[in-house]
mmCIF file of C-alpha atoms and ligand atoms in Angstrom:
data_model
loop_
_atom_site.group_PDB
_atom_site.id
_atom_site.type_symbol
_atom_site.label_atom_id
_atom_site.label_comp_id
_atom_site.label_asym_id
_atom_site.label_seq_id
_atom_site.Cartn_x
_atom_site.Cartn_y
_atom_site.Cartn_z
ATOM 1 C CA MET D 1 17.896 30.001 68.958
ATOM 2 C CA VAL D 2 15.281 31.512 71.233
ATOM 3 C CA ARG D 3 15.322 30.403 75.033
ATOM 4 C CA ILE D 4 11.855 29.009 76.048
ATOM 5 C CA ALA D 5 10.945 30.228 79.602
ATOM 6 C CA GLY D 6 9.667 27.065 80.805
ATOM 7 C CA PRO D 7 7.731 23.611 79.893
ATOM 8 C CA VAL D 8 5.420 23.696 77.158
ATOM 9 C CA LEU D 9 1.799 22.251 77.251
ATOM 10 C CA GLY D 10 0.684 20.200 74.213
ATOM 11 C CA ILE D 11 -2.879 19.475 73.306
ATOM 12 C CA GLU D 12 -4.326 17.137 70.503
ATOM 13 C CA SER D 13 -8.005 16.712 69.567
ATOM 14 C CA SER D 14 -8.060 16.745 65.904
ATOM 15 C CA CYS D 15 -9.709 13.206 65.596
ATOM 16 C CA ASP D 16 -10.709 10.483 68.132
ATOM 17 C CA GLU D 17 -7.878 10.845 70.641
ATOM 18 C CA THR D 18 -8.055 13.431 73.320
ATOM 19 C CA ALA D 19 -4.401 13.809 74.513
ATOM 20 C CA ALA D 20 -2.356 16.301 76.676
ATOM 21 C CA ALA D 21 1.347 16.287 77.548
ATOM 22 C CA VAL D 22 3.963 18.592 79.021
ATOM 23 C CA LEU D 23 7.663 18.680 77.715
ATOM 24 C CA ASP D 24 10.260 20.525 79.236
ATOM 25 C CA PRO D 25 12.047 23.195 76.842
ATOM 26 C CA ASP D 26 14.570 20.427 75.809
ATOM 27 C CA GLY D 27 12.038 17.902 75.038
ATOM 28 C CA ARG D 28 12.099 15.557 77.793
ATOM 29 C CA ILE D 29 8.515 14.291 78.690
ATOM 30 C CA LEU D 30 7.540 15.445 81.925
ATOM 31 C CA ALA D 31 3.833 13.990 81.740
ATOM 32 C CA GLU D 32 1.585 12.617 79.052
ATOM 33 C CA ALA D 33 -1.991 11.119 78.705
ATOM 34 C CA VAL D 34 -4.099 10.031 75.888
ATOM 35 C CA LEU D 35 -7.713 9.149 76.144
ATOM 36 C CA SER D 36 -8.945 7.064 73.185
ATOM 37 C CA GLN D 37 -12.599 7.517 72.142
ATOM 38 C CA GLU D 38 -12.597 4.098 70.332
ATOM 39 C CA ALA D 39 -15.242 2.538 72.513
ATOM 40 C CA GLU D 40 -17.443 5.567 71.884
ATOM 41 C CA HIS D 41 -17.176 5.280 67.872
ATOM 42 C CA ALA D 42 -16.787 1.284 67.626
ATOM 43 C CA PRO D 43 -20.823 0.708 67.380
ATOM 44 C CA PHE D 44 -20.951 2.971 64.358
ATOM 45 C CA GLY D 45 -17.717 1.365 62.431
ATOM 46 C CA GLY D 46 -15.959 4.661 62.299
ATOM 47 C CA VAL D 47 -15.316 8.093 63.794
ATOM 48 C CA VAL D 48 -18.506 10.172 64.225
ATOM 49 C CA PRO D 49 -17.450 14.045 64.221
ATOM 50 C CA GLU D 50 -20.256 15.052 66.647
ATOM 51 C CA ILE D 51 -19.566 12.463 69.082
ATOM 52 C CA ALA D 52 -15.782 13.209 68.915
ATOM 53 C CA ALA D 53 -16.238 16.878 69.485
ATOM 54 C CA ARG D 54 -18.555 16.270 72.529
ATOM 55 C CA ALA D 55 -16.036 13.889 74.063
ATOM 56 C CA HIS D 56 -13.230 16.022 73.550
ATOM 57 C CA LEU D 57 -15.101 19.004 75.437
ATOM 58 C CA ALA D 58 -16.208 16.548 78.243
ATOM 59 C CA HIS D 59 -12.670 15.157 78.753
ATOM 60 C CA LEU D 60 -9.986 17.650 77.791
ATOM 61 C CA PRO D 61 -10.133 19.901 80.756
ATOM 62 C CA GLY D 62 -9.680 17.111 83.220
ATOM 63 C CA LEU D 63 -6.997 15.430 81.184
ATOM 64 C CA VAL D 64 -4.942 18.730 81.064
ATOM 65 C CA GLY D 65 -5.377 19.086 84.656
ATOM 66 C CA ARG D 66 -4.156 15.591 85.616
ATOM 67 C CA VAL D 67 -1.067 16.127 83.141
ATOM 68 C CA MET D 68 -0.108 19.416 84.904
ATOM 69 C CA GLU D 69 -0.584 17.724 88.269
ATOM 70 C CA ARG D 70 1.390 14.761 87.296
ATOM 71 C CA ALA D 71 4.276 17.042 85.981
ATOM 72 C CA GLY D 72 4.065 19.029 89.332
ATOM 73 C CA LEU D 73 3.693 22.449 87.500
ATOM 74 C CA ALA D 74 1.269 25.366 87.951
ATOM 75 C CA TYR D 75 0.132 27.109 84.622
ATOM 76 C CA SER D 76 2.067 30.231 85.371
ATOM 77 C CA SER D 77 5.449 28.202 85.274
ATOM 78 C CA LEU D 78 4.785 27.243 81.547
ATOM 79 C CA GLY D 79 6.770 28.629 78.645
ATOM 80 C CA GLY D 80 4.181 28.060 76.186
ATOM 81 C CA VAL D 81 1.006 26.340 74.912
ATOM 82 C CA ALA D 82 0.914 24.469 71.603
ATOM 83 C CA ALA D 83 -2.656 22.838 70.232
ATOM 84 C CA THR D 84 -3.345 21.349 67.173
ATOM 85 C CA THR D 85 -5.401 23.598 64.928
ATOM 86 C CA GLY D 86 -5.529 21.529 61.995
ATOM 87 C CA PRO D 87 -6.080 19.512 59.741
ATOM 88 C CA GLY D 88 -8.861 17.318 61.290
ATOM 89 C CA LEU D 89 -12.450 17.496 62.312
ATOM 90 C CA ILE D 90 -13.469 21.065 63.073
ATOM 91 C CA GLY D 91 -15.480 20.429 66.275
ATOM 92 C CA GLY D 92 -12.526 18.720 67.941
ATOM 93 C CA LEU D 93 -10.173 21.420 66.799
ATOM 94 C CA ILE D 94 -12.181 24.176 67.869
ATOM 95 C CA VAL D 95 -12.303 22.405 71.429
ATOM 96 C CA GLY D 96 -8.646 21.931 71.702
ATOM 97 C CA ALA D 97 -7.524 25.387 70.130
ATOM 98 C CA SER D 98 -9.865 27.236 72.421
ATOM 99 C CA PHE D 99 -8.670 25.434 75.461
ATOM 100 C CA GLY D 100 -5.027 26.189 74.712
ATOM 101 C CA LYS D 101 -5.815 29.771 73.726
ATOM 102 C CA GLY D 102 -7.644 30.336 77.199
ATOM 103 C CA VAL D 103 -4.654 28.940 79.045
ATOM 104 C CA ALA D 104 -2.465 30.887 77.067
ATOM 105 C CA LEU D 105 -4.377 34.316 77.638
ATOM 106 C CA ALA D 106 -5.064 33.809 81.089
ATOM 107 C CA HIS D 107 -1.281 33.232 82.029
ATOM 108 C CA GLY D 108 0.316 35.588 79.351
ATOM 109 C CA LEU D 109 2.020 32.676 77.446
ATOM 110 C CA PRO D 110 2.945 32.382 73.746
ATOM 111 C CA PHE D 111 0.573 30.073 71.954
ATOM 112 C CA VAL D 112 1.546 28.101 68.925
ATOM 113 C CA ALA D 113 -0.993 26.846 66.444
ATOM 114 C CA VAL D 114 0.203 23.320 65.496
ATOM 115 C CA ASN D 115 -0.322 21.600 62.257
ATOM 116 C CA HIS D 116 -1.030 17.952 63.188
ATOM 117 C CA LEU D 117 0.879 16.625 60.215
ATOM 118 C CA GLU D 118 3.976 18.741 61.136
ATOM 119 C CA ALA D 119 3.612 17.319 64.505
ATOM 120 C CA HIS D 120 3.764 13.857 63.208
ATOM 121 C CA ALA D 121 6.713 14.942 60.948
ATOM 122 C CA LEU D 122 9.026 16.421 63.781
ATOM 123 C CA THR D 123 8.331 13.244 66.083
ATOM 124 C CA ALA D 124 11.421 11.725 64.752
ATOM 125 C CA ARG D 125 13.440 14.834 66.177
ATOM 126 C CA LEU D 126 12.369 14.091 69.624
ATOM 127 C CA PRO D 127 15.354 13.749 71.892
ATOM 128 C CA GLY D 128 16.458 10.042 72.270
ATOM 129 C CA LEU D 129 14.675 8.730 69.417
ATOM 130 C CA VAL D 130 17.407 9.114 66.808
ATOM 131 C CA GLU D 131 20.858 9.540 68.255
ATOM 132 C CA GLY D 132 22.232 13.129 67.467
ATOM 133 C CA GLU D 133 18.867 14.310 66.399
ATOM 134 C CA ALA D 134 17.319 13.386 63.190
ATOM 135 C CA PRO D 135 18.991 15.466 60.714
ATOM 136 C CA PHE D 136 17.184 17.222 57.778
ATOM 137 C CA PRO D 137 16.274 16.231 55.133
ATOM 138 C CA TYR D 138 14.535 12.981 56.078
ATOM 139 C CA LEU D 139 11.444 11.191 54.634
ATOM 140 C CA LEU D 140 8.089 10.771 56.486
ATOM 141 C CA LEU D 141 5.791 8.138 55.551
ATOM 142 C CA LEU D 142 2.445 8.923 57.429
ATOM 143 C CA VAL D 143 0.147 5.938 57.240
ATOM 144 C CA SER D 144 -2.926 5.892 59.420
ATOM 145 C CA GLY D 145 -6.601 5.628 59.009
ATOM 146 C CA GLY D 146 -6.854 9.266 58.115
ATOM 147 C CA HIS D 147 -3.524 9.891 56.481
ATOM 148 C CA CYS D 148 -1.570 8.353 53.760
ATOM 149 C CA GLN D 149 1.183 10.286 52.341
ATOM 150 C CA CYS D 150 4.945 10.682 51.713
ATOM 151 C CA VAL D 151 6.710 13.787 52.577
ATOM 152 C CA ARG D 152 10.176 15.203 52.336
ATOM 153 C CA VAL D 153 10.963 17.079 55.601
ATOM 154 C CA ASP D 154 13.681 19.769 54.842
ATOM 155 C CA ALA D 155 13.308 22.079 57.967
ATOM 156 C CA VAL D 156 10.816 23.155 60.510
ATOM 157 C CA GLY D 157 8.080 24.545 58.412
ATOM 158 C CA ALA D 158 9.543 23.262 54.809
ATOM 159 C CA TYR D 159 7.910 20.346 53.632
ATOM 160 C CA ARG D 160 7.566 18.918 50.208
ATOM 161 C CA ARG D 161 4.853 16.250 49.423
ATOM 162 C CA LEU D 162 6.135 13.679 47.303
ATOM 163 C CA GLY D 163 2.719 11.937 46.848
ATOM 164 C CA GLY D 164 -0.340 10.710 48.770
ATOM 165 C CA THR D 165 -3.446 8.506 48.298
ATOM 166 C CA VAL D 166 -5.787 9.144 45.393
ATOM 167 C CA ASP D 167 -8.644 7.444 47.228
ATOM 168 C CA ASP D 168 -8.479 5.472 50.488
ATOM 169 C CA ALA D 169 -5.926 5.937 53.232
ATOM 170 C CA VAL D 170 -3.962 2.597 53.727
ATOM 171 C CA GLY D 171 -5.431 2.253 57.479
ATOM 172 C CA GLU D 172 -9.108 2.798 56.037
ATOM 173 C CA ALA D 173 -8.417 0.064 53.441
ATOM 174 C CA PHE D 174 -7.377 -2.211 56.341
ATOM 175 C CA ASP D 175 -10.458 -1.237 58.274
ATOM 176 C CA LYS D 176 -12.838 -1.890 55.407
ATOM 177 C CA VAL D 177 -11.433 -5.126 54.442
ATOM 178 C CA ALA D 178 -11.386 -6.103 58.115
ATOM 179 C CA LYS D 179 -15.180 -5.405 58.126
ATOM 180 C CA LEU D 180 -15.659 -7.495 55.069
ATOM 181 C CA LEU D 181 -14.087 -10.488 56.911
ATOM 182 C CA GLY D 182 -16.252 -9.830 59.952
ATOM 183 C CA LEU D 183 -13.659 -8.349 62.339
ATOM 184 C CA GLY D 184 -14.330 -5.323 64.711
ATOM 185 C CA TRP D 185 -13.154 -1.626 64.192
ATOM 186 C CA PRO D 186 -10.457 -0.647 64.133
ATOM 187 C CA GLY D 187 -9.656 -3.651 62.029
ATOM 188 C CA GLY D 188 -5.947 -3.142 61.296
ATOM 189 C CA PRO D 189 -4.464 -5.191 64.456
ATOM 190 C CA ALA D 190 -7.247 -7.862 64.004
ATOM 191 C CA LEU D 191 -6.549 -8.311 60.465
ATOM 192 C CA GLU D 192 -2.741 -8.440 60.998
ATOM 193 C CA ARG D 193 -3.404 -11.226 63.499
ATOM 194 C CA LEU D 194 -5.803 -13.139 61.297
ATOM 195 C CA ALA D 195 -3.008 -12.871 58.339
ATOM 196 C CA SER D 196 -0.436 -14.596 60.330
ATOM 197 C CA ALA D 197 -2.398 -17.877 59.973
ATOM 198 C CA GLY D 198 -3.205 -17.361 56.194
ATOM 199 C CA ASP D 199 -1.535 -18.064 52.861
ATOM 200 C CA PRO D 200 -0.501 -14.691 51.451
ATOM 201 C CA ALA D 201 -0.144 -16.289 47.912
ATOM 202 C CA ARG D 202 -3.739 -17.888 47.470
ATOM 203 C CA PHE D 203 -5.202 -14.863 46.071
ATOM 204 C CA ALA D 204 -3.556 -12.748 43.435
ATOM 205 C CA PHE D 205 -5.022 -9.202 44.289
ATOM 206 C CA PRO D 206 -3.988 -6.133 42.433
ATOM 207 C CA ARG D 207 -0.936 -4.212 43.664
ATOM 208 C CA PRO D 208 -2.396 -0.578 42.769
ATOM 209 C CA MET D 209 0.371 1.823 41.685
ATOM 210 C CA LYS D 210 3.222 -0.590 41.931
ATOM 211 C CA GLY D 211 5.804 0.442 39.564
ATOM 212 C CA ARG D 212 4.283 3.724 38.652
ATOM 213 C CA PRO D 213 6.585 6.845 38.865
ATOM 214 C CA GLY D 214 6.134 9.041 41.842
ATOM 215 C CA CYS D 215 4.917 8.260 45.158
ATOM 216 C CA ASP D 216 1.068 8.298 45.088
ATOM 217 C CA PHE D 217 -0.993 5.414 46.550
ATOM 218 C CA SER D 218 -4.355 3.900 45.666
ATOM 219 C CA PHE D 219 -6.163 1.304 47.715
ATOM 220 C CA SER D 220 -9.940 1.285 46.669
ATOM 221 C CA GLY D 221 -9.192 -1.126 43.775
ATOM 222 C CA LEU D 222 -7.514 -3.629 46.164
ATOM 223 C CA LYS D 223 -10.427 -3.304 48.682
ATOM 224 C CA THR D 224 -12.848 -3.926 45.760
ATOM 225 C CA ALA D 225 -10.983 -6.935 44.673
ATOM 226 C CA VAL D 226 -11.404 -8.440 48.154
ATOM 227 C CA ALA D 227 -14.863 -7.491 48.505
ATOM 228 C CA GLN D 228 -15.529 -9.537 45.192
ATOM 229 C CA GLU D 229 -13.877 -12.451 46.498
ATOM 230 C CA VAL D 230 -16.023 -12.308 49.557
ATOM 231 C CA ALA D 231 -19.123 -11.959 47.500
ATOM 232 C CA ARG D 232 -18.219 -14.994 45.549
ATOM 233 C CA HIS D 233 -18.508 -17.202 48.562
ATOM 234 C CA GLY D 234 -22.064 -16.126 49.027
ATOM 235 C CA ALA D 235 -24.185 -15.507 52.123
ATOM 236 C CA GLY D 236 -23.217 -16.636 55.638
ATOM 237 C CA ALA D 237 -20.030 -16.451 57.698
ATOM 238 C CA LEU D 238 -16.732 -17.121 56.010
ATOM 239 C CA PRO D 239 -14.894 -20.247 57.057
ATOM 240 C CA ALA D 240 -11.989 -19.325 59.157
ATOM 241 C CA ALA D 241 -9.056 -20.593 56.760
ATOM 242 C CA LEU D 242 -10.590 -18.698 53.911
ATOM 243 C CA ALA D 243 -10.827 -15.567 55.943
ATOM 244 C CA ALA D 244 -7.215 -16.044 56.838
ATOM 245 C CA ASP D 245 -6.068 -16.410 53.373
ATOM 246 C CA LEU D 246 -7.963 -13.428 52.265
ATOM 247 C CA ALA D 247 -6.477 -11.153 54.963
ATOM 248 C CA ALA D 248 -2.952 -12.600 54.222
ATOM 249 C CA SER D 249 -3.258 -12.001 50.499
ATOM 250 C CA PHE D 250 -4.655 -8.534 51.127
ATOM 251 C CA GLN D 251 -1.812 -7.769 53.639
ATOM 252 C CA GLN D 252 0.746 -9.209 51.168
ATOM 253 C CA ALA D 253 -0.561 -6.571 48.453
ATOM 254 C CA VAL D 254 -0.407 -3.829 50.708
ATOM 255 C CA VAL D 255 3.201 -4.646 51.816
ATOM 256 C CA GLU D 256 4.165 -4.960 48.039
ATOM 257 C CA VAL D 257 2.778 -1.829 47.481
ATOM 258 C CA MET D 258 4.190 0.044 50.369
ATOM 259 C CA ALA D 259 7.814 -1.384 49.641
ATOM 260 C CA ASP D 260 7.411 0.104 46.058
ATOM 261 C CA ARG D 261 6.145 3.213 47.018
ATOM 262 C CA ALA D 262 8.843 3.732 49.616
ATOM 263 C CA ARG D 263 11.636 2.823 47.115
ATOM 264 C CA HIS D 264 10.233 5.547 44.816
ATOM 265 C CA ALA D 265 10.373 8.003 47.663
ATOM 266 C CA LEU D 266 14.068 7.029 48.718
ATOM 267 C CA ALA D 267 14.921 7.671 44.812
ATOM 268 C CA MET D 268 13.113 11.033 44.785
ATOM 269 C CA ALA D 269 15.049 12.219 47.987
ATOM 270 C CA PRO D 270 18.648 10.866 47.773
ATOM 271 C CA GLN D 271 19.956 13.026 50.381
ATOM 272 C CA ALA D 272 17.702 11.683 52.926
ATOM 273 C CA ARG D 273 19.309 9.195 55.227
ATOM 274 C CA LEU D 274 16.267 8.317 57.352
ATOM 275 C CA LEU D 275 12.727 7.048 56.444
ATOM 276 C CA VAL D 276 10.454 7.745 59.203
ATOM 277 C CA VAL D 277 7.144 5.862 59.509
ATOM 278 C CA ALA D 278 4.385 7.085 61.569
ATOM 279 C CA GLY D 279 0.507 6.540 62.013
ATOM 280 C CA GLY D 280 -1.232 3.624 63.333
ATOM 281 C CA VAL D 281 -0.384 1.274 60.470
ATOM 282 C CA ALA D 282 3.249 1.764 61.431
ATOM 283 C CA ALA D 283 2.369 -0.924 64.030
ATOM 284 C CA ASN D 284 2.017 -3.553 61.438
ATOM 285 C CA GLY D 285 4.962 -5.938 61.738
ATOM 286 C CA ALA D 286 4.980 -7.107 57.925
ATOM 287 C CA ILE D 287 4.864 -3.515 56.701
ATOM 288 C CA ARG D 288 7.811 -2.301 59.181
ATOM 289 C CA ALA D 289 9.792 -5.104 58.040
ATOM 290 C CA THR D 290 9.389 -4.454 54.279
ATOM 291 C CA LEU D 291 10.109 -0.766 54.840
ATOM 292 C CA ALA D 292 13.202 -1.368 56.987
ATOM 293 C CA GLY D 293 14.470 -3.642 53.791
ATOM 294 C CA ALA D 294 13.552 -0.869 51.298
ATOM 295 C CA ALA D 295 15.466 1.907 53.440
ATOM 296 C CA ALA D 296 18.370 -0.448 53.847
ATOM 297 C CA ALA D 297 18.765 -1.198 49.971
ATOM 298 C CA HIS D 298 19.132 2.732 49.665
ATOM 299 C CA GLY D 299 21.638 3.046 52.337
ATOM 300 C CA ALA D 300 19.112 4.856 54.517
ATOM 301 C CA ARG D 301 17.636 3.630 58.092
ATOM 302 C CA LEU D 302 14.145 2.999 58.909
ATOM 303 C CA VAL D 303 12.931 5.055 62.121
ATOM 304 C CA ALA D 304 9.700 3.683 63.701
ATOM 305 C CA PRO D 305 9.117 5.648 66.839
ATOM 306 C CA PRO D 306 7.271 3.601 69.487
ATOM 307 C CA ALA D 307 3.560 2.907 68.848
ATOM 308 C CA ARG D 308 2.292 5.666 71.489
ATOM 309 C CA LEU D 309 4.374 8.386 69.489
ATOM 310 C CA CYS D 310 3.401 6.924 66.025
ATOM 311 C CA THR D 311 -0.374 7.122 66.611
ATOM 312 C CA ASP D 312 -2.243 10.483 67.758
ATOM 313 C CA ASN D 313 -0.755 11.856 70.939
ATOM 314 C CA ALA D 314 0.209 15.303 72.406
ATOM 315 C CA VAL D 315 3.945 14.743 73.125
ATOM 316 C CA MET D 316 4.296 15.306 69.258
ATOM 317 C CA VAL D 317 2.223 18.458 69.619
ATOM 318 C CA ALA D 318 4.215 19.956 72.338
ATOM 319 C CA TRP D 319 7.373 19.017 70.656
ATOM 320 C CA ALA D 320 6.346 20.847 67.443
ATOM 321 C CA GLY D 321 5.349 23.882 69.588
ATOM 322 C CA ILE D 322 9.145 23.586 71.013
ATOM 323 C CA GLU D 323 10.664 23.371 67.615
ATOM 324 C CA ARG D 324 8.643 26.776 66.581
ATOM 325 C CA LEU D 325 9.089 28.477 69.723
ATOM 326 C CA ARG D 326 12.864 27.926 69.763
ATOM 327 C CA LEU D 327 13.050 29.464 66.154
ATOM 328 C CA GLY D 328 11.139 32.415 67.622
ATOM 329 C CA LEU D 329 7.787 31.487 65.979
ATOM 330 C CA SER D 330 4.433 31.723 67.668
ATOM 331 C CA ASP D 331 0.799 32.627 66.689
ATOM 332 C CA GLY D 332 -1.750 35.082 67.656
ATOM 333 C CA LEU D 333 -4.940 34.046 69.384
ATOM 334 C CA ASP D 334 -6.861 34.789 66.339
ATOM 335 C CA ALA D 335 -5.189 31.680 64.651
ATOM 336 C CA ALA D 336 -8.324 29.825 63.187
ATOM 337 C CA PRO D 337 -8.712 26.166 63.192
ATOM 338 C CA ARG D 338 -8.341 24.780 59.662
ATOM 339 C CA PRO D 339 -9.948 21.385 58.958
ATOM 340 C CA ARG D 340 -7.777 21.370 55.713
ATOM 341 C CA TRP D 341 -4.305 22.445 55.953
ATOM 342 C CA PRO D 342 -1.783 20.986 53.633
ATOM 343 C CA LEU D 343 1.749 20.739 54.794
ATOM 344 C CA GLU D 344 3.038 22.724 51.951
ATOM 345 C CA ASP D 345 0.943 25.654 53.087
ATOM 346 C CA MET D 346 3.075 26.010 56.315
ATOM 347 C CA ALA D 347 4.673 29.315 56.959
ATOM 348 C CA GLY D 348 8.304 29.045 55.824
ATOM 349 C CA VAL D 349 10.853 29.396 58.643
ATOM 350 C CA THR D 350 13.913 30.507 56.337
HETATM 351 O O1 KG4 G 1 -2.723 6.702 63.938
HETATM 352 P P1 KG4 G 1 -4.086 6.036 64.205
HETATM 353 O O2 KG4 G 1 -4.419 5.626 65.516
HETATM 354 O O3 KG4 G 1 -5.148 7.111 64.060
HETATM 355 C C1 KG4 G 1 -5.606 7.762 62.628
HETATM 356 O O4 KG4 G 1 -6.145 7.141 61.816
HETATM 357 O O5 KG4 G 1 -5.407 8.993 62.784
HETATM 358 O O6 KG4 G 1 -4.370 5.034 63.093
HETATM 359 C C2 KG4 G 1 -5.216 3.996 63.229
HETATM 360 C C3 KG4 G 1 -5.338 3.357 62.138
HETATM 361 C C4 KG4 G 1 -6.564 2.364 61.927
HETATM 362 O O7 KG4 G 1 -7.153 2.392 60.594
HETATM 363 C C5 KG4 G 1 -5.982 1.004 62.188
HETATM 364 O O8 KG4 G 1 -6.718 -0.115 61.603
HETATM 365 C C6 KG4 G 1 -4.645 0.973 61.694
HETATM 366 O O9 KG4 G 1 -4.252 2.240 61.796
HETATM 367 N N1 KG4 G 1 -3.879 0.087 62.366
HETATM 368 C C7 KG4 G 1 -3.340 -0.969 61.699
HETATM 369 C C8 KG4 G 1 -2.637 -1.763 62.616
HETATM 370 N N2 KG4 G 1 -2.801 -1.196 63.861
HETATM 371 C C9 KG4 G 1 -3.421 -0.001 63.567
HETATM 372 N N3 KG4 G 1 -3.304 -1.482 60.188
HETATM 373 C C10 KG4 G 1 -2.537 -2.549 60.073
HETATM 374 N N4 KG4 G 1 -1.987 -3.348 60.780
HETATM 375 C C11 KG4 G 1 -1.797 -3.025 62.243
HETATM 376 N N5 KG4 G 1 -1.139 -3.709 63.027
HETATM 377 ZN ZN1 ZN G 2 -2.439 11.634 63.009
#
């Protein structure tokens, strides 16, 4: 294990969160901040890449400065800089990677080009989340507006994708159905609230992929089924009780699909003792509860990091940097941002 000379600065800018964090070499969080661009994108009903890139450019330098100040550190006392260089929206990636490289170059620090998915995957190993540091291999279910995949985490840099969505991400399905029901964006939290007042058995929506071998997901058919039911109602606002029943029945279909897919994943990785869930959808209480049940039935345990570490953040980026730096891994300043960067293309560590 290589000794890291000082705290590590992490930078995240791959989607619509601008984030910075500083962790000491053991992974203790010294300072962290996240600026969500939700308000900037909400009028458009989704993330607008050009707006995101400009917002990162406007906010990142100040945010990093504030985080360094809160940690009481000068740049020269850092031991490394880690920035997300993919996958994600290219404009934001260029902003974050360039800023991180600039700090590294100016202060002679090692730079780590972090894969955003690896950062989500390694979050479970942050000190304090799982007693004794999450042991490899474990399963990661990454469920957000942009990601929907299941990965076996064998080691830093060694990942096996067990399955993923063939169409929409699960958070995207929540957002689209929420829009059909007249809720704002992002729709997941509002839809969950509405579902709690509805009848989950009123509409027998499809459970796409349920029972199929493997661990792939599909949500577009389910979304279409909800759209057809909404269309049957005709023009005008949906009555509140109908909207609640639609929300509850949709969420119930998602819950059953997630439980089924998790069971398949656990059967595909019998050595895994932990099922880690990450991404914004991990905030959903019904999904968490069902995943906990599926894990327990396999003698495994569900680990759901606190919401601020499940959604996009820079703590996970700094931590991925630390995991790599202590294995003696860093990247050149010519590491190019990569909009597409599957986990299985990561450089092996062994
Ligand atoms: O991880 P995240 O903040 O950003 C990315 O998409 O990368 O995830 C946001 C997604 C949105 O699609 C949002 O609707 C969904 O997570 N979400 C939820 C809930 N909270 C957030 N979906 C279902 N139930 C929730 N409680
Ligand atoms: Zn993410």
